[in-house]
Amino acid sequence: MKIIIAIISLSACYFLYRWAISKYRNTESISDRRDRAESYLESYPLSVFQRLDTRYIKYITDEQVNIVLREKGADYAEEESKRSFIGGLTYLNCSAINDLLGKSNYDYYTLTKKEVNTIYANRDSLRLEQIAAIERTFEKYILENKRRKKYYESFKTPPGLSDIERKEFYLTFIDPLDKLIDEVIHVKYTYFKHLYPNGFIAYRDKYEVDGYILSEDEYVDNEDELNELEELHEFKLWQDEQVAFTQFSESQVPEGMDYDCFDIEFSIPEYNAKCSNGNYRVCQHFGYSYCGDEPLDDTNFAEKIKDRDGLEKFGDNAIALINAVKNKYRGVYVLFGDCGASADKKIESEYSKLQQLLDDKQIPYHELKNGLPRTLKEHYIVIVELCTSNAHLIETCKSIIDSFRRVPCITYISYLKEHVGDVMIKSRHQAVRNYFKIGHDKIGS
């Protein structure tokens, strides 16, 4: 009997306890429960927020409060620690996490508890997987894109980044990269349009057919063809200019001089790097001539080149021709020839008075004993030389044509010229050397 009474007493105590607890819970106001939920939110914002789905406590519903209160503080503490840890991982290893979870476009505080645990459990291998993912993504979105592959390195990255960090940077800022590429292409397009104006026209006429409009990319990506078309146009223009310039030069023979014309062979450039053979004509004015096929009388040659009156007259005639070209074409560039004399012998022609006259007239000039000029200051050239062989004239003209993209128009004036033959005989060179070795009066001095 006592045992039965004891069991009944314990049962009564238990039910009384349950009733008291129930009474307490039922008396906890909504405000109290909200305050408790708010304290959890303050202590564990990342974890609680994932369940409440809001940052503002005033919007929490009673049902949401009950959900929060059913969780244990210890669980929140553990989850909060993991969620905080993977917060850095989601940025540095976003591609690997995307693959791991099978989704993208998330923030670490919106991940479910299961997803947090999955990421945390794989934290050690994420970086290796991320590097592999970056390499794959970089290959797909940068290197397989023609524009980005060509220009992505123009997009400046912060200093000190590793190779994989640089690739990750490009992928992170792919929209600004595309915008920069647009700007770079437009700048190059504008520059090429100025650099190859005729090439642009020819390129447009060739490819803009049947309503097709070329993009700026297509112009910029084909600079070699623009350059080729520009050179073809300029060369054809020069051919016509040289014909007219030679005809003008033939009409300007100074008094007491004669002239001859040379048809010099050259390669005419054509489209697609093809060439054909052609000729261009150069007019040569001269005072005296000699025959290179026969022995030259050194005494007679020395007398001619030391003839004071003849040299002064030659200087006057050269100035007359130079002035005629300048007046006709509003500019002239004078090149003083080196007579084909060997540079190591220091053979040089003396043109001091003529050069002084050019300085006074502000006419630019250059001595070929120093090699060709780096740039041509004018398009129309008069080559002045004391003694010129046919072979040397041809060699000089060809070197000028081969050295400058914008080929100039050329005419010659020589004191002495080879009348027949292509090879200057040895005695002529020796006479020039002897003459300059012993010295002589400068032209007109």
PDB file of C-alpha atoms in Angstrom, residues 202-351:
ATOM      1  CA  ALA A 202      40.359  51.130-100.152  1.00  0.00           C
ATOM      2  CA  TYR A 203      39.636  48.662 -97.331  1.00  0.00           C
ATOM      3  CA  ARG A 204      36.088  49.943 -96.931  1.00  0.00           C
ATOM      4  CA  ASP A 205      35.409  49.821-100.670  1.00  0.00           C
ATOM      5  CA  LYS A 206      36.740  46.277-100.801  1.00  0.00           C
ATOM      6  CA  TYR A 207      34.769  44.761 -97.904  1.00  0.00           C
ATOM      7  CA  GLU A 208      31.675  46.901 -97.355  1.00  0.00           C
ATOM      8  CA  VAL A 209      29.521  45.246-100.010  1.00  0.00           C
ATOM      9  CA  ASP A 210      25.868  44.196-100.090  1.00  0.00           C
ATOM     10  CA  GLY A 211      25.037  46.447 -97.153  1.00  0.00           C
ATOM     11  CA  TYR A 212      27.685  44.980 -94.824  1.00  0.00           C
ATOM     12  CA  ILE A 213      29.216  47.550 -92.441  1.00  0.00           C
ATOM     13  CA  LEU A 214      32.682  46.967 -91.033  1.00  0.00           C
ATOM     14  CA  SER A 215      33.186  47.305 -87.288  1.00  0.00           C
ATOM     15  CA  GLU A 216      36.035  49.240 -85.673  1.00  0.00           C
ATOM     16  CA  ASP A 217      37.472  45.879 -84.571  1.00  0.00           C
ATOM     17  CA  GLU A 218      37.777  44.708 -88.174  1.00  0.00           C
ATOM     18  CA  TYR A 219      39.763  47.786 -89.173  1.00  0.00           C
ATOM     19  CA  VAL A 220      42.034  47.593 -86.120  1.00  0.00           C
ATOM     20  CA  ASP A 221      42.620  43.829 -86.444  1.00  0.00           C
ATOM     21  CA  ASN A 222      43.808  44.230 -90.042  1.00  0.00           C
ATOM     22  CA  GLU A 223      46.458  46.928 -89.753  1.00  0.00           C
ATOM     23  CA  ASP A 224      48.836  45.038 -92.066  1.00  0.00           C
ATOM     24  CA  GLU A 225      46.310  45.156 -94.883  1.00  0.00           C
ATOM     25  CA  LEU A 226      45.525  48.825 -94.202  1.00  0.00           C
ATOM     26  CA  ASN A 227      49.243  49.560 -94.374  1.00  0.00           C
ATOM     27  CA  GLU A 228      49.633  47.583 -97.584  1.00  0.00           C
ATOM     28  CA  LEU A 229      46.706  49.357 -99.247  1.00  0.00           C
ATOM     29  CA  GLU A 230      48.081  52.716 -98.100  1.00  0.00           C
ATOM     30  CA  GLU A 231      51.525  51.935 -99.537  1.00  0.00           C
ATOM     31  CA  LEU A 232      49.988  50.804-102.834  1.00  0.00           C
ATOM     32  CA  HIS A 233      48.089  54.064-103.091  1.00  0.00           C
ATOM     33  CA  GLU A 234      51.150  56.137-102.215  1.00  0.00           C
ATOM     34  CA  PHE A 235      53.342  54.233-104.663  1.00  0.00           C
ATOM     35  CA  LYS A 236      50.895  54.717-107.517  1.00  0.00           C
ATOM     36  CA  LEU A 237      50.622  58.377-106.573  1.00  0.00           C
ATOM     37  CA  TRP A 238      54.422  58.675-106.547  1.00  0.00           C
ATOM     38  CA  GLN A 239      54.720  57.064-109.989  1.00  0.00           C
ATOM     39  CA  ASP A 240      52.536  59.798-111.470  1.00  0.00           C
ATOM     40  CA  GLU A 241      54.322  62.475-109.439  1.00  0.00           C
ATOM     41  CA  GLN A 242      57.766  61.292-110.573  1.00  0.00           C
ATOM     42  CA  VAL A 243      56.724  61.366-114.237  1.00  0.00           C
ATOM     43  CA  ALA A 244      55.480  64.944-113.865  1.00  0.00           C
ATOM     44  CA  PHE A 245      58.535  65.963-111.814  1.00  0.00           C
ATOM     45  CA  THR A 246      60.918  64.571-114.427  1.00  0.00           C
ATOM     46  CA  GLN A 247      59.072  66.421-117.179  1.00  0.00           C
ATOM     47  CA  PHE A 248      59.330  69.621-115.170  1.00  0.00           C
ATOM     48  CA  SER A 249      63.024  68.987-114.520  1.00  0.00           C
ATOM     49  CA  GLU A 250      63.644  68.507-118.253  1.00  0.00           C
ATOM     50  CA  SER A 251      62.149  71.942-118.845  1.00  0.00           C
ATOM     51  CA  GLN A 252      64.518  73.585-116.322  1.00  0.00           C
ATOM     52  CA  VAL A 253      67.918  72.920-117.900  1.00  0.00           C
ATOM     53  CA  PRO A 254      70.257  75.705-116.726  1.00  0.00           C
ATOM     54  CA  GLU A 255      72.170  77.695-119.323  1.00  0.00           C
ATOM     55  CA  GLY A 256      75.337  75.988-120.479  1.00  0.00           C
ATOM     56  CA  MET A 257      74.264  72.572-119.159  1.00  0.00           C
ATOM     57  CA  ASP A 258      72.802  69.476-120.741  1.00  0.00           C
ATOM     58  CA  TYR A 259      70.524  66.750-119.406  1.00  0.00           C
ATOM     59  CA  ASP A 260      69.933  63.045-119.751  1.00  0.00           C
ATOM     60  CA  CYS A 261      67.227  60.735-118.413  1.00  0.00           C
ATOM     61  CA  PHE A 262      67.579  57.303-116.851  1.00  0.00           C
ATOM     62  CA  ASP A 263      64.890  54.649-116.754  1.00  0.00           C
ATOM     63  CA  ILE A 264      65.696  52.823-113.528  1.00  0.00           C
ATOM     64  CA  GLU A 265      64.234  49.368-112.925  1.00  0.00           C
ATOM     65  CA  PHE A 266      62.319  48.783-109.717  1.00  0.00           C
ATOM     66  CA  SER A 267      59.720  46.438-108.250  1.00  0.00           C
ATOM     67  CA  ILE A 268      56.160  47.750-108.307  1.00  0.00           C
ATOM     68  CA  PRO A 269      54.292  46.534-105.193  1.00  0.00           C
ATOM     69  CA  GLU A 270      50.892  44.981-105.767  1.00  0.00           C
ATOM     70  CA  TYR A 271      48.141  43.635-103.526  1.00  0.00           C
ATOM     71  CA  ASN A 272      48.822  40.579-101.322  1.00  0.00           C
ATOM     72  CA  ALA A 273      52.593  41.187-101.268  1.00  0.00           C
ATOM     73  CA  LYS A 274      52.967  40.614-105.005  1.00  0.00           C
ATOM     74  CA  CYS A 275      55.340  42.630-107.174  1.00  0.00           C
ATOM     75  CA  SER A 276      55.858  43.385-110.831  1.00  0.00           C
ATOM     76  CA  ASN A 277      58.778  44.970-112.675  1.00  0.00           C
ATOM     77  CA  GLY A 278      58.648  48.569-113.773  1.00  0.00           C
ATOM     78  CA  ASN A 279      60.752  51.672-114.435  1.00  0.00           C
ATOM     79  CA  TYR A 280      60.857  55.201-113.166  1.00  0.00           C
ATOM     80  CA  ARG A 281      62.590  58.049-114.977  1.00  0.00           C
ATOM     81  CA  VAL A 282      65.119  60.367-113.362  1.00  0.00           C
ATOM     82  CA  CYS A 283      66.424  63.480-115.087  1.00  0.00           C
ATOM     83  CA  GLN A 284      70.114  64.368-114.657  1.00  0.00           C
ATOM     84  CA  HIS A 285      71.519  67.796-115.451  1.00  0.00           C
ATOM     85  CA  PHE A 286      75.267  67.986-116.071  1.00  0.00           C
ATOM     86  CA  GLY A 287      78.017  70.359-117.172  1.00  0.00           C
ATOM     87  CA  TYR A 288      80.611  67.939-118.523  1.00  0.00           C
ATOM     88  CA  SER A 289      80.615  64.277-119.400  1.00  0.00           C
ATOM     89  CA  TYR A 290      83.194  61.549-119.815  1.00  0.00           C
ATOM     90  CA  CYS A 291      83.117  58.004-121.074  1.00  0.00           C
ATOM     91  CA  GLY A 292      83.500  55.291-118.523  1.00  0.00           C
ATOM     92  CA  ASP A 293      84.125  52.621-121.151  1.00  0.00           C
ATOM     93  CA  GLU A 294      87.441  54.170-122.206  1.00  0.00           C
ATOM     94  CA  PRO A 295      90.558  55.132-120.253  1.00  0.00           C
ATOM     95  CA  LEU A 296      90.071  58.534-118.613  1.00  0.00           C
ATOM     96  CA  ASP A 297      92.690  61.200-118.988  1.00  0.00           C
ATOM     97  CA  ASP A 298      93.468  61.967-115.342  1.00  0.00           C
ATOM     98  CA  THR A 299      95.053  65.271-116.258  1.00  0.00           C
ATOM     99  CA  ASN A 300      91.997  66.389-118.199  1.00  0.00           C
ATOM    100  CA  PHE A 301      89.712  65.241-115.386  1.00  0.00           C
ATOM    101  CA  ALA A 302      91.734  67.118-112.752  1.00  0.00           C
ATOM    102  CA  GLU A 303      91.675  70.236-114.877  1.00  0.00           C
ATOM    103  CA  LYS A 304      87.903  70.098-115.191  1.00  0.00           C
ATOM    104  CA  ILE A 305      87.249  69.522-111.518  1.00  0.00           C
ATOM    105  CA  LYS A 306      89.665  72.320-110.524  1.00  0.00           C
ATOM    106  CA  ASP A 307      88.246  74.767-113.033  1.00  0.00           C
ATOM    107  CA  ARG A 308      87.348  77.730-110.814  1.00  0.00           C
ATOM    108  CA  ASP A 309      84.955  79.324-113.258  1.00  0.00           C
ATOM    109  CA  GLY A 310      83.355  76.004-114.146  1.00  0.00           C
ATOM    110  CA  LEU A 311      82.756  75.095-110.503  1.00  0.00           C
ATOM    111  CA  GLU A 312      81.288  78.504-109.709  1.00  0.00           C
ATOM    112  CA  LYS A 313      79.026  78.299-112.730  1.00  0.00           C
ATOM    113  CA  PHE A 314      77.961  74.834-111.606  1.00  0.00           C
ATOM    114  CA  GLY A 315      77.061  76.241-108.180  1.00  0.00           C
ATOM    115  CA  ASP A 316      74.946  78.972-109.790  1.00  0.00           C
ATOM    116  CA  ASN A 317      73.182  76.446-112.002  1.00  0.00           C
ATOM    117  CA  ALA A 318      72.506  74.182-109.033  1.00  0.00           C
ATOM    118  CA  ILE A 319      70.936  77.086-107.112  1.00  0.00           C
ATOM    119  CA  ALA A 320      68.830  77.975-110.144  1.00  0.00           C
ATOM    120  CA  LEU A 321      67.458  74.432-110.379  1.00  0.00           C
ATOM    121  CA  ILE A 322      66.859  74.238-106.628  1.00  0.00           C
ATOM    122  CA  ASN A 323      64.975  77.552-106.672  1.00  0.00           C
ATOM    123  CA  ALA A 324      62.874  76.415-109.632  1.00  0.00           C
ATOM    124  CA  VAL A 325      61.815  73.260-107.788  1.00  0.00           C
ATOM    125  CA  LYS A 326      61.091  75.195-104.584  1.00  0.00           C
ATOM    126  CA  ASN A 327      58.967  77.784-106.400  1.00  0.00           C
ATOM    127  CA  LYS A 328      57.045  75.132-108.311  1.00  0.00           C
ATOM    128  CA  TYR A 329      56.427  72.693-105.454  1.00  0.00           C
ATOM    129  CA  ARG A 330      56.694  75.035-102.443  1.00  0.00           C
ATOM    130  CA  GLY A 331      59.536  73.066-100.951  1.00  0.00           C
ATOM    131  CA  VAL A 332      62.765  71.277-101.815  1.00  0.00           C
ATOM    132  CA  TYR A 333      65.320  69.094-100.015  1.00  0.00           C
ATOM    133  CA  VAL A 334      68.917  69.051-101.237  1.00  0.00           C
ATOM    134  CA  LEU A 335      71.115  65.980-100.904  1.00  0.00           C
ATOM    135  CA  PHE A 336      74.834  66.437-101.549  1.00  0.00           C
ATOM    136  CA  GLY A 337      76.235  63.307-103.182  1.00  0.00           C
ATOM    137  CA  ASP A 338      79.490  61.641-102.218  1.00  0.00           C
ATOM    138  CA  CYS A 339      80.579  60.834-105.802  1.00  0.00           C
ATOM    139  CA  GLY A 340      80.550  57.154-104.912  1.00  0.00           C
ATOM    140  CA  ALA A 341      83.894  57.664-103.182  1.00  0.00           C
ATOM    141  CA  SER A 342      84.916  55.152-100.530  1.00  0.00           C
ATOM    142  CA  ALA A 343      84.004  56.290 -97.017  1.00  0.00           C
ATOM    143  CA  ASP A 344      87.124  54.760 -95.472  1.00  0.00           C
ATOM    144  CA  LYS A 345      89.252  57.015 -97.695  1.00  0.00           C
ATOM    145  CA  LYS A 346      87.431  60.047 -96.253  1.00  0.00           C
ATOM    146  CA  ILE A 347      86.735  61.352 -99.735  1.00  0.00           C
ATOM    147  CA  GLU A 348      84.188  64.152 -99.492  1.00  0.00           C
ATOM    148  CA  SER A 349      82.929  66.840-101.817  1.00  0.00           C
ATOM    149  CA  GLU A 350      83.239  70.438-100.741  1.00  0.00           C
ATOM    150  CA  TYR A 351      80.046  72.403-101.222  1.00  0.00           C
TER     151      TYR A 351
END
